[in-house]
C-alpha positions as a printed NumPy array, in Angstrom:
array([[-121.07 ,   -0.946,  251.9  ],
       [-123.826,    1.646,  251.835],
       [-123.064,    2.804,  255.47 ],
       [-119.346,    3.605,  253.757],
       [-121.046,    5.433,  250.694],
       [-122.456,    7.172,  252.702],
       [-119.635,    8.444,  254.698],
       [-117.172,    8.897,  251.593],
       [-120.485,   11.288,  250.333],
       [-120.417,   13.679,  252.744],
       [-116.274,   14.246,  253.053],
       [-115.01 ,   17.434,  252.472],
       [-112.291,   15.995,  250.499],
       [-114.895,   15.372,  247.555],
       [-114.194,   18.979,  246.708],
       [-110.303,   18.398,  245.773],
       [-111.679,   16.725,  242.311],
       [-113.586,   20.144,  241.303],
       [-110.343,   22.111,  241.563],
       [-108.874,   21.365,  238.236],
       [-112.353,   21.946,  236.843],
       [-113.789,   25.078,  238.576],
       [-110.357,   26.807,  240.098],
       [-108.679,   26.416,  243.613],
       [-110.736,   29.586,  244.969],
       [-114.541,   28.663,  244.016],
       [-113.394,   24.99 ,  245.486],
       [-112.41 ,   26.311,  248.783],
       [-115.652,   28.419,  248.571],
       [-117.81 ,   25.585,  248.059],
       [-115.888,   23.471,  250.876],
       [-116.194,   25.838,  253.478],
       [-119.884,   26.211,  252.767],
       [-120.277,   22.752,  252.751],
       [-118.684,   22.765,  256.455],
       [-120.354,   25.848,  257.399],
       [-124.057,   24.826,  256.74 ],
       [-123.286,   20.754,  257.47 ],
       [-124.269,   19.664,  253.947],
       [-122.438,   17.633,  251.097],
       [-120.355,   18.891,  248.642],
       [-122.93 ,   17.824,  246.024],
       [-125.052,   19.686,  247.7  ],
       [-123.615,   22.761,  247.677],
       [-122.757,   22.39 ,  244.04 ],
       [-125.982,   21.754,  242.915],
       [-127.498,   24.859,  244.76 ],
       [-124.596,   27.016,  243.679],
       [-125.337,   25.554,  239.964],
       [-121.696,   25.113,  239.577],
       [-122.405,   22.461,  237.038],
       [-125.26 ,   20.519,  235.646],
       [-126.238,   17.894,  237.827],
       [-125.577,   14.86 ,  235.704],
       [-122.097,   16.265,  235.453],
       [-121.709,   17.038,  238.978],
       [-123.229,   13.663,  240.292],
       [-120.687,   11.316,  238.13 ],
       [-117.662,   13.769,  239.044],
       [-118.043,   13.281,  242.827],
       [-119.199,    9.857,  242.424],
       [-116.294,    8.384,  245.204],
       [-116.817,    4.947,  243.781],
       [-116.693,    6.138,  240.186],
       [-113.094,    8.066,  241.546],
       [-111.881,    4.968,  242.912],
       [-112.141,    3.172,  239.108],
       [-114.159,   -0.186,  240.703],
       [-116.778,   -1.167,  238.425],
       [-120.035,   -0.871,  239.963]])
């Protein structure tokens, strides 16, 4: 399970979730600096201050996306 949290954590697909929040173009932005410098999209989000963390950690949260109950 954790070995697959992992994994889900760093896709690049995360970033599909921020479109409808922060726009198509900053998105794109933030995946292909997320690709370019090997890091998460949470990452990149928090150093960009896209959002404020808490936000940003329960919006890319894959198991919170998925609806299972923790």
């Amino acid at each position: 399970m954790e070995r697959c949290e992992e994994l889900s954590k760093q896709s690049l697909a995360l970033v599909t979730i921020l479109a409808t929040s922060i726009g198509y173009e900053k998105a794109a932005e933030i995946a292909h600096t997320a690709h370019r410098e090997n890091k998460s999209i949470i990452e990149v989000v928090k150093e960009m201050n896209i959002m404020d963390e808490k936000t940003a950690e329960e919006l890319l949260d894959p198991i919170n996306m998925t609806g299972v109950k923790k």
